[in-house]
Structure formats: C-alpha cells, structure tokens
C-alpha cells in the first residue's frame, strides 16, 4: 500500500506539479523537495532526489542519478550584487522577468550514473562527469572528471571511482549495454 501511495505521489509531482520540467520515468522525490529553473530543467530516467533537496537553477541531469538528502543545485549569480547604489537585498534577481546580468545561460550538467552525497551544494556552470561521486558536505564550484570521487569545500578530486582503468572500461561497457 505504501509503495502505491509513493508511486502516485511521484507521478503527481512529475506530471502535474512540476509539469513544465522534463522529468523521465522512474522519478522519485523525498519530502519537501523544491524544483525551479528559469529556462530549462531536464531530468533523466531513474532519478532519486532525497528529502529537503532543491534545484534552483537551470540543469540537465542524466539517467540513474542519486541525490542524497539536502542536496542543492543553486545559481552562481542569482542576485546582481554589483548594482550601483542598490543594496543586495533589493538588487535585481534571476527570477525577475527583466534580469539581464550574469548567470542567465549558466546551468548544471550532471552525467549518467552519478551519486551526490548529503548536504552537497553544486553551483551553476558546473559539469559533473558520468559515473562520478560527490562526497557528503562538498561544495562543487568547478567541473568534475568522469568516474571520479570528489570531496571538500571547494570540492577536489580524491581518487578514481574504480581501482583500475580496466574496471572503469568494463563498467562503462556493461552500463551502456542496457
């Protein structure tokens, strides 16, 4: 019974509440998730976004991606903090119809088979390569290499996801055979 209720809730969110976004099959959102984009939000198949997470920027997310709880994709330039004579609190922001400052064409791009850990923040303009893992609590400010593990604030490469290039090639071959 519970699984049926969760499935109905996920369908309601994907097809009604967030219908302006392109959301693939197998979507699941935890409680209190918030999605917003100025122009584009495309989410691939089998996407899981944990509770209290949010997407507040343009993004393209691949297939088989996991967001743990409290993950945030946010804009790098959401407020025009360089508006002369205007306090930041009253400055123009990306949600405004006439916004014409930095950040308008920036988006987050996340490849397939990515896991983003608890409490991670990803800034717009970043690409996270296929098969990567971002450790809990990281702040991702720059691109992430495919099949790598990144951690920290700002996030830096810690190691490769697999122990050898051969294992990486095998994984890629098997993953994309489906």
mmCIF file of C-alpha atoms in Angstrom:
data_model
loop_
_atom_site.group_PDB
_atom_site.id
_atom_site.type_symbol
_atom_site.label_atom_id
_atom_site.label_comp_id
_atom_site.label_asym_id
_atom_site.label_seq_id
_atom_site.Cartn_x
_atom_site.Cartn_y
_atom_site.Cartn_z
ATOM 1 C CA UNK A 1 0.000 0.000 0.000
ATOM 2 C CA UNK A 2 2.766 2.443 0.950
ATOM 3 C CA UNK A 3 4.647 1.772 -2.319
ATOM 4 C CA UNK A 4 1.497 2.537 -4.299
ATOM 5 C CA UNK A 5 0.999 5.846 -2.456
ATOM 6 C CA UNK A 6 4.632 6.839 -3.057
ATOM 7 C CA UNK A 7 4.319 5.960 -6.759
ATOM 8 C CA UNK A 8 1.135 8.050 -7.091
ATOM 9 C CA UNK A 9 2.781 10.977 -5.267
ATOM 10 C CA UNK A 10 5.829 10.832 -7.552
ATOM 11 C CA UNK A 11 3.611 10.766 -10.648
ATOM 12 C CA UNK A 12 1.596 13.730 -9.338
ATOM 13 C CA UNK A 13 4.787 15.704 -8.747
ATOM 14 C CA UNK A 14 6.377 14.838 -12.114
ATOM 15 C CA UNK A 15 3.281 15.135 -14.321
ATOM 16 C CA UNK A 16 1.220 17.854 -12.604
ATOM 17 C CA UNK A 17 3.124 19.965 -10.062
ATOM 18 C CA UNK A 18 6.416 20.136 -11.996
ATOM 19 C CA UNK A 19 4.945 19.566 -15.473
ATOM 20 C CA UNK A 20 6.883 22.457 -17.035
ATOM 21 C CA UNK A 21 10.080 20.468 -16.466
ATOM 22 C CA UNK A 22 11.080 17.382 -18.496
ATOM 23 C CA UNK A 23 11.176 14.531 -15.962
ATOM 24 C CA UNK A 24 11.959 10.949 -17.035
ATOM 25 C CA UNK A 25 10.431 7.663 -15.884
ATOM 26 C CA UNK A 26 11.374 6.224 -12.519
ATOM 27 C CA UNK A 27 11.444 9.644 -10.803
ATOM 28 C CA UNK A 28 11.280 9.758 -7.003
ATOM 29 C CA UNK A 29 11.329 12.822 -4.750
ATOM 30 C CA UNK A 30 11.569 12.789 -0.976
ATOM 31 C CA UNK A 31 9.571 15.130 1.236
ATOM 32 C CA UNK A 32 9.973 18.905 0.946
ATOM 33 C CA UNK A 33 11.826 18.850 -2.382
ATOM 34 C CA UNK A 34 11.721 22.090 -4.389
ATOM 35 C CA UNK A 35 12.363 22.384 -8.152
ATOM 36 C CA UNK A 36 12.713 25.670 -10.061
ATOM 37 C CA UNK A 37 14.534 26.748 -13.194
ATOM 38 C CA UNK A 38 14.480 29.967 -15.193
ATOM 39 C CA UNK A 39 14.554 28.210 -18.570
ATOM 40 C CA UNK A 40 15.422 24.509 -18.550
ATOM 41 C CA UNK A 41 15.259 21.568 -16.188
ATOM 42 C CA UNK A 42 15.688 18.161 -17.805
ATOM 43 C CA UNK A 43 15.862 15.081 -15.577
ATOM 44 C CA UNK A 44 16.699 11.639 -16.959
ATOM 45 C CA UNK A 45 15.294 8.223 -16.092
ATOM 46 C CA UNK A 46 15.546 6.665 -12.628
ATOM 47 C CA UNK A 47 16.341 9.872 -10.769
ATOM 48 C CA UNK A 48 16.148 9.901 -6.976
ATOM 49 C CA UNK A 49 16.205 13.200 -5.088
ATOM 50 C CA UNK A 50 16.284 12.931 -1.305
ATOM 51 C CA UNK A 51 14.226 14.923 1.163
ATOM 52 C CA UNK A 52 14.854 18.623 1.747
ATOM 53 C CA UNK A 53 16.794 18.899 -1.530
ATOM 54 C CA UNK A 54 16.349 21.672 -4.047
ATOM 55 C CA UNK A 55 17.159 22.608 -7.587
ATOM 56 C CA UNK A 56 17.029 26.374 -8.141
ATOM 57 C CA UNK A 57 18.847 26.816 -11.444
ATOM 58 C CA UNK A 58 18.791 25.520 -14.982
ATOM 59 C CA UNK A 59 20.047 21.930 -15.094
ATOM 60 C CA UNK A 60 20.346 18.846 -17.247
ATOM 61 C CA UNK A 61 20.562 15.632 -15.228
ATOM 62 C CA UNK A 62 21.338 12.224 -16.748
ATOM 63 C CA UNK A 63 19.929 8.766 -16.064
ATOM 64 C CA UNK A 64 20.388 6.746 -12.864
ATOM 65 C CA UNK A 65 21.369 9.718 -10.702
ATOM 66 C CA UNK A 66 21.015 9.790 -6.906
ATOM 67 C CA UNK A 67 20.825 12.946 -4.789
ATOM 68 C CA UNK A 68 21.040 12.242 -1.070
ATOM 69 C CA UNK A 69 19.061 14.397 1.356
ATOM 70 C CA UNK A 70 19.670 18.166 1.459
ATOM 71 C CA UNK A 71 21.465 18.423 -1.886
ATOM 72 C CA UNK A 72 21.207 21.832 -3.578
ATOM 73 C CA UNK A 73 21.843 22.934 -7.158
ATOM 74 C CA UNK A 74 21.937 26.715 -6.997
ATOM 75 C CA UNK A 75 22.706 29.668 -9.217
ATOM 76 C CA UNK A 76 26.104 31.268 -9.001
ATOM 77 C CA UNK A 77 24.794 34.769 -9.881
ATOM 78 C CA UNK A 78 21.188 34.866 -8.679
ATOM 79 C CA UNK A 79 21.373 38.467 -7.432
ATOM 80 C CA UNK A 80 23.043 41.414 -9.154
ATOM 81 C CA UNK A 81 25.325 42.337 -6.269
ATOM 82 C CA UNK A 82 27.137 44.892 -8.465
ATOM 83 C CA UNK A 83 24.106 47.153 -8.992
ATOM 84 C CA UNK A 84 25.442 50.604 -8.092
ATOM 85 C CA UNK A 85 23.534 52.312 -5.276
ATOM 86 C CA UNK A 86 21.226 49.333 -4.650
ATOM 87 C CA UNK A 87 21.513 47.113 -1.543
ATOM 88 C CA UNK A 88 21.925 43.436 -2.439
ATOM 89 C CA UNK A 89 18.576 42.692 -0.765
ATOM 90 C CA UNK A 90 16.811 44.961 -3.301
ATOM 91 C CA UNK A 91 19.014 44.240 -6.312
ATOM 92 C CA UNK A 92 17.574 42.570 -9.396
ATOM 93 C CA UNK A 93 17.500 38.794 -9.227
ATOM 94 C CA UNK A 94 17.408 35.998 -11.746
ATOM 95 C CA UNK A 95 13.706 35.337 -11.083
ATOM 96 C CA UNK A 96 12.855 38.865 -12.317
ATOM 97 C CA UNK A 97 11.485 38.974 -15.888
ATOM 98 C CA UNK A 98 13.905 41.732 -16.986
ATOM 99 C CA UNK A 99 17.022 40.285 -15.320
ATOM 100 C CA UNK A 100 19.980 40.995 -17.614
ATOM 101 C CA UNK A 101 23.074 40.313 -15.523
ATOM 102 C CA UNK A 102 25.429 37.327 -15.172
ATOM 103 C CA UNK A 103 24.246 33.753 -14.904
ATOM 104 C CA UNK A 104 21.395 33.749 -17.402
ATOM 105 C CA UNK A 105 22.849 30.985 -19.568
ATOM 106 C CA UNK A 106 24.592 29.006 -16.850
ATOM 107 C CA UNK A 107 23.358 25.560 -15.944
ATOM 108 C CA UNK A 108 24.436 22.478 -14.069
ATOM 109 C CA UNK A 109 25.060 19.416 -16.237
ATOM 110 C CA UNK A 110 25.172 16.052 -14.481
ATOM 111 C CA UNK A 111 26.045 12.899 -16.398
ATOM 112 C CA UNK A 112 24.626 9.394 -16.005
ATOM 113 C CA UNK A 113 25.315 7.142 -13.005
ATOM 114 C CA UNK A 114 26.197 9.944 -10.561
ATOM 115 C CA UNK A 115 25.794 9.940 -6.776
ATOM 116 C CA UNK A 116 25.761 13.259 -4.921
ATOM 117 C CA UNK A 117 26.134 12.947 -1.151
ATOM 118 C CA UNK A 118 24.234 14.504 1.737
ATOM 119 C CA UNK A 119 24.334 18.253 2.097
ATOM 120 C CA UNK A 120 26.293 18.910 -1.090
ATOM 121 C CA UNK A 121 25.957 22.238 -2.913
ATOM 122 C CA UNK A 122 26.586 22.434 -6.671
ATOM 123 C CA UNK A 123 26.892 25.881 -8.277
ATOM 124 C CA UNK A 124 25.554 26.651 -11.744
ATOM 125 C CA UNK A 125 28.058 26.463 -14.576
ATOM 126 C CA UNK A 126 29.445 23.127 -13.336
ATOM 127 C CA UNK A 127 29.529 19.840 -15.267
ATOM 128 C CA UNK A 128 29.717 16.601 -13.279
ATOM 129 C CA UNK A 129 31.013 13.778 -15.468
ATOM 130 C CA UNK A 130 29.408 10.354 -15.880
ATOM 131 C CA UNK A 131 29.888 7.878 -13.050
ATOM 132 C CA UNK A 132 31.191 10.380 -10.514
ATOM 133 C CA UNK A 133 30.585 10.513 -6.781
ATOM 134 C CA UNK A 134 30.493 13.723 -4.750
ATOM 135 C CA UNK A 135 31.134 13.197 -1.029
ATOM 136 C CA UNK A 136 28.723 14.484 1.600
ATOM 137 C CA UNK A 137 29.038 18.150 2.520
ATOM 138 C CA UNK A 138 31.010 19.148 -0.565
ATOM 139 C CA UNK A 139 30.712 22.460 -2.400
ATOM 140 C CA UNK A 140 31.215 21.904 -6.135
ATOM 141 C CA UNK A 141 32.456 25.063 -7.852
ATOM 142 C CA UNK A 142 34.328 23.533 -10.835
ATOM 143 C CA UNK A 143 33.835 20.699 -13.322
ATOM 144 C CA UNK A 144 34.159 17.106 -12.092
ATOM 145 C CA UNK A 145 36.010 14.450 -14.118
ATOM 146 C CA UNK A 146 34.064 11.330 -15.129
ATOM 147 C CA UNK A 147 34.317 8.263 -12.848
ATOM 148 C CA UNK A 148 35.989 10.235 -10.067
ATOM 149 C CA UNK A 149 35.326 10.844 -6.402
ATOM 150 C CA UNK A 150 35.395 14.466 -5.243
ATOM 151 C CA UNK A 151 35.130 15.879 -1.721
ATOM 152 C CA UNK A 152 35.568 19.097 0.210
ATOM 153 C CA UNK A 153 34.835 22.786 0.054
ATOM 154 C CA UNK A 154 35.659 23.579 -2.636
ATOM 155 C CA UNK A 155 35.423 20.014 -3.941
ATOM 156 C CA UNK A 156 38.650 18.481 -5.204
ATOM 157 C CA UNK A 157 39.406 15.106 -6.757
ATOM 158 C CA UNK A 158 40.208 12.482 -4.123
ATOM 159 C CA UNK A 159 40.555 9.385 -6.282
ATOM 160 C CA UNK A 160 39.129 7.495 -9.241
ATOM 161 C CA UNK A 161 35.852 5.643 -8.675
ATOM 162 C CA UNK A 162 37.298 2.302 -9.799
ATOM 163 C CA UNK A 163 40.658 0.777 -8.875
ATOM 164 C CA UNK A 164 41.843 0.390 -12.469
ATOM 165 C CA UNK A 165 41.223 1.717 -15.977
ATOM 166 C CA UNK A 166 40.203 -1.820 -16.952
ATOM 167 C CA UNK A 167 37.454 -1.843 -14.277
ATOM 168 C CA UNK A 168 36.269 1.580 -15.485
ATOM 169 C CA UNK A 169 36.094 0.335 -19.096
ATOM 170 C CA UNK A 170 34.204 -2.827 -18.008
ATOM 171 C CA UNK A 171 31.721 -0.765 -16.014
ATOM 172 C CA UNK A 172 31.113 1.636 -18.912
ATOM 173 C CA UNK A 173 30.684 -1.254 -21.353
ATOM 174 C CA UNK A 174 28.203 -3.108 -19.126
ATOM 175 C CA UNK A 175 26.317 0.022 -18.091
ATOM 176 C CA UNK A 176 25.699 1.205 -21.646
ATOM 177 C CA UNK A 177 24.783 -2.283 -22.940
ATOM 178 C CA UNK A 178 21.387 -1.933 -21.311
#
